[in-house]
Amino acid sequence: MGGKQSHGFSSKELNEGSGRQRSKGSSRDGQPSLSSAAERFRKHTTVHFGYNTLSLAMRALVETPSELWELREVQKLNLSMNCLSSLPPALGALDNLVILNLWGNNLSSLPVEISLLKKLRVLFACRNRLSEVPEELGRCTRLEVLSLANNQITGLPNSLGAMHNLTKLNLSHNRIVHIPTCVYSMKGLVFLQLACNRLETIADQIQDLVNLKILIVEGNSIHSLPKTLCFLESLELLNVDFNDLQNVPVELYLLSRLERLACHPMDKGLHIIHNPLLKPIKEVLQGGLSALYNYLKPT
């Protein structure tokens, strides 16, 4: 959804609209009609890839227009790159939401009513001021993509362990010291991003993430890798650069899908050379990943 701005609303109109008194009547079928301001919002929804979409990105919004929450048919909502410090409980009224983009605001919390968004599959809440997320988020069990990067988060509630459909989790650039216990219950994870936190260890339970293909933990303070990490046979990208690693587990050669030493951040393979590795591992790596694997394999 990005930050692309939709045409038709000015920031002034939106902020004026949020304070305008509603004038609801009744529609022909006897149901309450939308307020006139809500009807204006509806005119600017579009169908994008089959979803009813509304973008209010980059509007300098300090609060969300109250009429927005009347548009229950909206499935993709983009509120990115505004100045929002909070969201009202009325967010829960948009119970058809599939994608919610909150990227680049000043949110310090998410409303507990987010749990009412039972159809939500993608949530971008990166680049805010979140220090925690509500336990109720764990009820959004259809979530497939969750990005909480660039916040002030130190942990996650155990309730998020119920997110068995989650395939991509981004927790980079936070204040996490230990990988949250709930993460090891997210058995569907394919992508796990934990770069630039305060991690010192990876728990043995990492082996439970049997579908993991991409694990990024660069820029932490990890001093050793558990041998159970080497049982993740689906791993295609393992980035442990810029940590405090001096050695590697002898079972590392089991990660056969890594294939090569990688340099660019998102290249497939093993990212490890930017660590204070000791001899002989450091010297062996000069011959590439195959040389390391041959060295580690039992004779």
Short mmCIF file of C-alpha atoms in Angstrom, two decimals:
data_model
loop_
_atom_site.label_atom_id
_atom_site.label_comp_id
_atom_site.label_asym_id
_atom_site.label_seq_id
_atom_site.Cartn_x
_atom_site.Cartn_y
_atom_site.Cartn_z
CA MET A 1 0.00 0.00 0.00
CA GLY A 2 3.02 2.23 0.50
CA GLY A 3 2.64 5.92 1.02
CA LYS A 4 1.14 6.86 -2.29
CA GLN A 5 -1.35 9.66 -1.87
CA SER A 6 -4.87 9.29 -3.25
CA HIS A 7 -6.43 12.33 -4.91
CA GLY A 8 -9.55 14.17 -3.88
CA PHE A 9 -9.06 15.07 -0.19
CA SER A 10 -6.93 17.88 1.12
CA SER A 11 -5.51 17.76 4.65
CA LYS A 12 -7.66 20.77 5.55
CA GLU A 13 -10.82 19.05 4.31
CA LEU A 14 -10.04 15.91 6.27
CA ASN A 15 -9.36 17.70 9.53
CA GLU A 16 -12.44 19.88 9.08
CA GLY A 17 -14.48 16.80 8.26
CA SER A 18 -13.42 15.06 11.46
CA GLY A 19 -15.04 17.80 13.52
CA ARG A 20 -18.13 18.33 11.42
CA GLN A 21 -21.41 17.27 12.95
CA ARG A 22 -22.97 14.20 11.37
CA SER A 23 -26.34 14.34 9.76
CA LYS A 24 -27.69 10.83 9.49
CA GLY A 25 -31.04 9.93 8.05
CA SER A 26 -32.55 6.71 6.88
CA SER A 27 -31.96 4.97 3.59
CA ARG A 28 -34.72 3.58 1.45
CA ASP A 29 -34.39 0.14 2.96
CA GLY A 30 -34.94 1.53 6.43
CA GLN A 31 -31.28 1.19 7.53
CA PRO A 32 -29.35 4.18 8.92
CA SER A 33 -27.63 6.04 6.10
CA LEU A 34 -24.05 7.20 6.22
CA SER A 35 -23.30 10.76 7.23
CA SER A 36 -22.65 13.16 4.35
CA ALA A 37 -18.95 13.28 5.28
CA ALA A 38 -18.75 9.49 5.26
CA GLU A 39 -20.32 9.48 1.82
CA ARG A 40 -17.53 11.76 0.65
CA PHE A 41 -15.00 9.24 1.92
CA ARG A 42 -16.82 6.43 0.16
CA LYS A 43 -16.53 8.28 -3.17
CA HIS A 44 -12.75 8.06 -2.84
CA THR A 45 -12.55 4.33 -2.20
CA THR A 46 -11.24 2.29 -5.09
CA VAL A 47 -11.12 -1.38 -5.94
CA HIS A 48 -7.49 -2.48 -5.95
CA PHE A 49 -6.65 -6.12 -6.67
CA GLY A 50 -10.21 -7.01 -5.74
CA TYR A 51 -10.22 -5.15 -2.40
CA ASN A 52 -12.18 -2.04 -1.45
CA THR A 53 -9.34 0.35 -0.74
CA LEU A 54 -9.07 3.74 0.94
CA SER A 55 -5.81 5.64 1.20
CA LEU A 56 -5.38 8.58 3.56
CA ALA A 57 -1.59 8.45 3.48
CA MET A 58 0.53 11.59 3.85
CA ARG A 59 -2.35 13.85 4.92
CA ALA A 60 -0.75 15.34 8.06
CA LEU A 61 -3.60 13.86 10.08
CA VAL A 62 -3.31 14.30 13.84
CA GLU A 63 -6.50 12.33 14.40
CA THR A 64 -8.64 10.10 12.26
CA PRO A 65 -11.91 11.53 10.90
CA SER A 66 -14.75 9.98 12.89
CA GLU A 67 -16.72 9.33 9.70
CA LEU A 68 -14.03 6.90 8.55
CA TRP A 69 -15.25 4.22 10.93
CA GLU A 70 -18.64 4.13 9.22
CA LEU A 71 -17.15 2.61 6.07
CA ARG A 72 -17.42 -1.03 7.08
CA GLU A 73 -16.93 -2.21 3.51
CA VAL A 74 -13.28 -1.02 3.44
CA GLN A 75 -10.85 -3.92 3.20
CA LYS A 76 -7.55 -2.09 2.71
CA LEU A 77 -6.89 1.05 4.74
CA ASN A 78 -3.73 3.11 4.40
CA LEU A 79 -3.09 5.64 7.17
CA SER A 80 0.67 5.70 6.72
CA MET A 81 2.93 8.74 7.12
CA ASN A 82 0.60 10.91 9.14
CA CYS A 83 0.93 12.35 12.65
CA LEU A 84 -1.44 10.02 14.49
CA SER A 85 -0.63 9.45 18.17
CA SER A 86 -3.58 7.14 18.85
CA LEU A 87 -6.41 5.24 17.20
CA PRO A 88 -9.94 5.19 18.62
CA PRO A 89 -11.80 2.05 19.76
CA ALA A 90 -13.99 2.58 16.68
CA LEU A 91 -11.23 0.93 14.65
CA GLY A 92 -12.91 -2.34 15.57
CA ALA A 93 -15.97 -1.36 13.53
CA LEU A 94 -14.07 -1.96 10.29
CA ASP A 95 -14.51 -5.69 10.63
CA ASN A 96 -13.90 -6.37 6.94
CA LEU A 97 -10.34 -5.05 7.01
CA VAL A 98 -7.80 -7.38 5.43
CA ILE A 99 -4.82 -4.97 5.23
CA LEU A 100 -4.09 -2.13 7.65
CA ASN A 101 -1.12 0.18 7.08
CA LEU A 102 -0.13 2.38 10.04
CA TRP A 103 3.48 2.88 8.98
CA GLY A 104 5.22 6.12 9.95
CA ASN A 105 3.00 7.68 12.61
CA ASN A 106 3.48 8.53 16.30
CA LEU A 107 1.40 5.72 17.76
CA SER A 108 2.33 4.78 21.31
CA SER A 109 -0.26 2.00 21.53
CA LEU A 110 -2.82 0.04 19.55
CA PRO A 111 -6.45 -0.15 20.74
CA VAL A 112 -7.57 -3.46 22.23
CA GLU A 113 -10.48 -3.35 19.78
CA ILE A 114 -8.02 -4.41 17.07
CA SER A 115 -9.01 -7.90 18.19
CA LEU A 116 -12.35 -7.39 16.40
CA LEU A 117 -10.61 -7.35 13.02
CA LYS A 118 -11.06 -11.09 12.49
CA LYS A 119 -10.31 -10.91 8.74
CA LEU A 120 -7.04 -8.99 9.13
CA ARG A 121 -4.18 -10.66 7.26
CA VAL A 122 -1.58 -7.88 6.99
CA LEU A 123 -0.66 -5.29 9.63
CA PHE A 124 2.08 -2.72 9.13
CA ALA A 125 2.73 -0.78 12.33
CA CYS A 126 6.40 -0.04 11.77
CA ARG A 127 8.06 3.31 12.46
CA ASN A 128 5.89 4.35 15.37
CA ARG A 129 6.51 4.72 19.10
CA LEU A 130 5.09 1.43 20.30
CA SER A 131 6.64 0.00 23.44
CA GLU A 132 4.22 -2.93 23.55
CA VAL A 133 1.31 -4.46 21.69
CA PRO A 134 -1.99 -5.49 23.29
CA GLU A 135 -2.66 -9.13 24.21
CA GLU A 136 -5.85 -8.83 22.21
CA LEU A 137 -3.86 -8.72 18.97
CA GLY A 138 -3.43 -12.46 19.42
CA ARG A 139 -7.08 -12.91 18.49
CA CYS A 140 -6.28 -11.82 14.93
CA THR A 141 -5.45 -15.40 14.08
CA ARG A 142 -5.69 -14.88 10.31
CA LEU A 143 -2.68 -12.57 10.30
CA GLU A 144 -0.08 -13.62 7.75
CA VAL A 145 2.23 -10.59 7.78
CA LEU A 146 3.07 -8.52 10.86
CA SER A 147 5.61 -5.70 10.85
CA LEU A 148 6.44 -3.95 14.11
CA ALA A 149 9.88 -2.74 13.03
CA ASN A 150 11.39 0.55 14.19
CA ASN A 151 9.52 0.90 17.45
CA GLN A 152 10.51 0.68 21.12
CA ILE A 153 9.23 -2.84 21.78
CA THR A 154 10.94 -5.00 24.40
CA GLY A 155 8.70 -8.07 24.13
CA LEU A 156 5.46 -9.57 22.86
CA PRO A 157 2.51 -11.04 24.77
CA ASN A 158 2.26 -14.84 24.85
CA SER A 159 -1.16 -14.60 23.19
CA LEU A 160 0.54 -13.96 19.84
CA GLY A 161 1.62 -17.58 19.86
CA ALA A 162 -1.86 -18.37 18.53
CA MET A 163 -0.96 -16.78 15.19
CA HIS A 164 -0.39 -20.06 13.39
CA ASN A 165 -1.04 -18.49 9.97
CA LEU A 166 1.72 -15.92 10.36
CA THR A 167 4.42 -16.36 7.71
CA LYS A 168 6.34 -13.07 7.99
CA LEU A 169 7.31 -11.30 11.22
CA ASN A 170 9.48 -8.18 11.30
CA LEU A 171 10.69 -7.04 14.72
CA SER A 172 13.87 -5.28 13.60
CA HIS A 173 15.13 -2.06 15.19
CA ASN A 174 13.48 -2.49 18.57
CA ARG A 175 14.77 -3.08 22.10
CA ILE A 176 14.35 -6.84 22.37
CA VAL A 177 16.86 -8.70 24.58
CA HIS A 178 15.36 -12.20 24.25
CA ILE A 179 13.37 -13.54 21.32
CA PRO A 180 9.78 -13.51 22.68
CA THR A 181 8.61 -16.99 23.72
CA CYS A 182 5.49 -16.69 21.57
CA VAL A 183 7.61 -16.50 18.42
CA TYR A 184 8.66 -20.13 18.82
CA SER A 185 4.99 -21.12 18.65
CA MET A 186 4.49 -19.44 15.27
CA LYS A 187 5.09 -22.66 13.37
CA GLY A 188 4.12 -21.16 10.00
CA LEU A 189 6.91 -18.56 9.99
CA VAL A 190 8.93 -18.43 6.78
CA PHE A 191 10.55 -15.03 7.38
CA LEU A 192 11.79 -13.77 10.76
CA GLN A 193 13.57 -10.40 10.97
CA LEU A 194 15.18 -9.42 14.29
CA ALA A 195 18.05 -7.22 13.14
CA CYS A 196 19.32 -4.34 15.29
CA ASN A 197 17.90 -5.34 18.65
CA ARG A 198 19.72 -6.25 21.86
CA LEU A 199 19.79 -10.03 21.52
CA GLU A 200 22.56 -11.96 23.24
CA THR A 201 21.32 -15.51 22.66
CA ILE A 202 18.97 -17.59 20.53
CA ALA A 203 17.03 -20.21 22.47
CA ASP A 204 17.11 -23.91 21.57
CA GLN A 205 13.40 -23.64 20.71
CA ILE A 206 14.40 -22.05 17.41
CA GLN A 207 14.30 -25.58 16.03
CA ASP A 208 10.49 -25.48 16.33
CA LEU A 209 10.27 -23.04 13.40
CA VAL A 210 10.57 -25.85 10.87
CA ASN A 211 9.29 -23.78 7.91
CA LEU A 212 11.74 -20.92 8.38
CA LYS A 213 13.56 -19.94 5.18
CA ILE A 214 14.93 -16.53 6.16
CA LEU A 215 16.35 -15.63 9.58
CA ILE A 216 17.98 -12.23 10.06
CA VAL A 217 19.58 -11.38 13.42
CA GLU A 218 22.38 -9.08 12.28
CA GLY A 219 23.40 -6.15 14.42
CA ASN A 220 22.86 -7.73 17.83
CA SER A 221 25.20 -8.99 20.54
CA ILE A 222 24.83 -12.73 19.99
CA HIS A 223 27.93 -14.60 21.16
CA SER A 224 27.02 -18.14 20.14
CA LEU A 225 24.56 -20.04 17.94
CA PRO A 226 22.64 -23.04 19.32
CA LYS A 227 23.21 -26.32 17.51
CA THR A 228 19.41 -26.65 17.22
CA LEU A 229 19.53 -23.80 14.72
CA CYS A 230 21.29 -26.21 12.39
CA PHE A 231 18.22 -28.46 12.28
CA LEU A 232 16.25 -25.85 10.28
CA GLU A 233 16.73 -27.63 6.98
CA SER A 234 14.62 -25.13 5.02
CA LEU A 235 16.88 -22.14 5.79
CA GLU A 236 18.02 -20.39 2.62
CA LEU A 237 19.22 -17.14 4.21
CA LEU A 238 20.87 -16.85 7.61
CA ASN A 239 22.22 -13.41 8.48
CA VAL A 240 24.22 -13.31 11.71
CA ASP A 241 26.59 -10.52 10.68
CA PHE A 242 27.71 -7.81 13.11
CA ASN A 243 27.36 -9.88 16.26
CA ASP A 244 29.94 -11.21 18.74
CA LEU A 245 30.37 -14.69 17.26
CA GLN A 246 33.78 -16.28 17.71
CA ASN A 247 32.86 -19.77 16.60
CA VAL A 248 30.11 -21.78 14.93
CA PRO A 249 28.37 -25.03 15.91
CA VAL A 250 29.92 -28.06 14.25
CA GLU A 251 26.45 -29.04 12.97
CA LEU A 252 26.32 -25.94 10.75
CA TYR A 253 27.10 -28.06 7.67
CA LEU A 254 23.57 -29.50 7.96
CA LEU A 255 22.18 -26.22 6.57
CA SER A 256 22.67 -27.38 3.01
CA ARG A 257 20.30 -24.83 1.44
CA LEU A 258 22.46 -21.88 2.41
CA GLU A 259 24.76 -22.82 -0.52
CA ARG A 260 27.26 -19.94 -0.27
CA LEU A 261 28.69 -17.07 1.72
CA ALA A 262 26.64 -13.95 1.05
CA CYS A 263 27.55 -10.28 1.14
CA HIS A 264 24.54 -8.13 0.27
CA PRO A 265 21.96 -8.05 3.11
CA MET A 266 19.15 -9.92 1.37
CA ASP A 267 21.25 -12.32 -0.71
CA LYS A 268 20.52 -15.96 -0.02
CA GLY A 269 23.22 -17.82 1.82
CA LEU A 270 25.19 -17.40 5.06
CA HIS A 271 26.10 -13.91 6.27
CA ILE A 272 28.75 -14.33 8.96
CA ILE A 273 32.11 -12.82 8.05
CA HIS A 274 31.49 -9.56 9.97
CA ASN A 275 32.11 -11.18 13.35
CA PRO A 276 35.21 -11.56 15.58
CA LEU A 277 35.66 -15.17 14.45
CA LEU A 278 38.65 -17.04 15.82
CA LYS A 279 41.11 -19.26 14.01
CA PRO A 280 40.79 -21.68 12.35
CA ILE A 281 37.18 -20.81 11.39
CA LYS A 282 38.15 -17.36 10.17
CA GLU A 283 40.85 -18.78 7.93
CA VAL A 284 38.74 -21.65 6.63
CA LEU A 285 36.00 -19.22 5.59
CA GLN A 286 38.41 -17.63 3.14
CA GLY A 287 37.80 -20.69 1.01
CA GLY A 288 34.04 -20.12 0.99
CA LEU A 289 31.12 -21.93 2.57
CA SER A 290 31.94 -25.28 1.01
CA ALA A 291 35.37 -25.15 2.63
CA LEU A 292 33.78 -24.46 6.01
CA TYR A 293 31.30 -27.30 5.61
CA ASN A 294 34.05 -29.74 4.62
CA TYR A 295 36.00 -28.68 7.69
CA LEU A 296 33.04 -29.18 10.01
CA LYS A 297 31.80 -32.50 8.63
CA PRO A 298 32.87 -35.53 10.67
CA THR A 299 35.39 -37.69 8.92
#
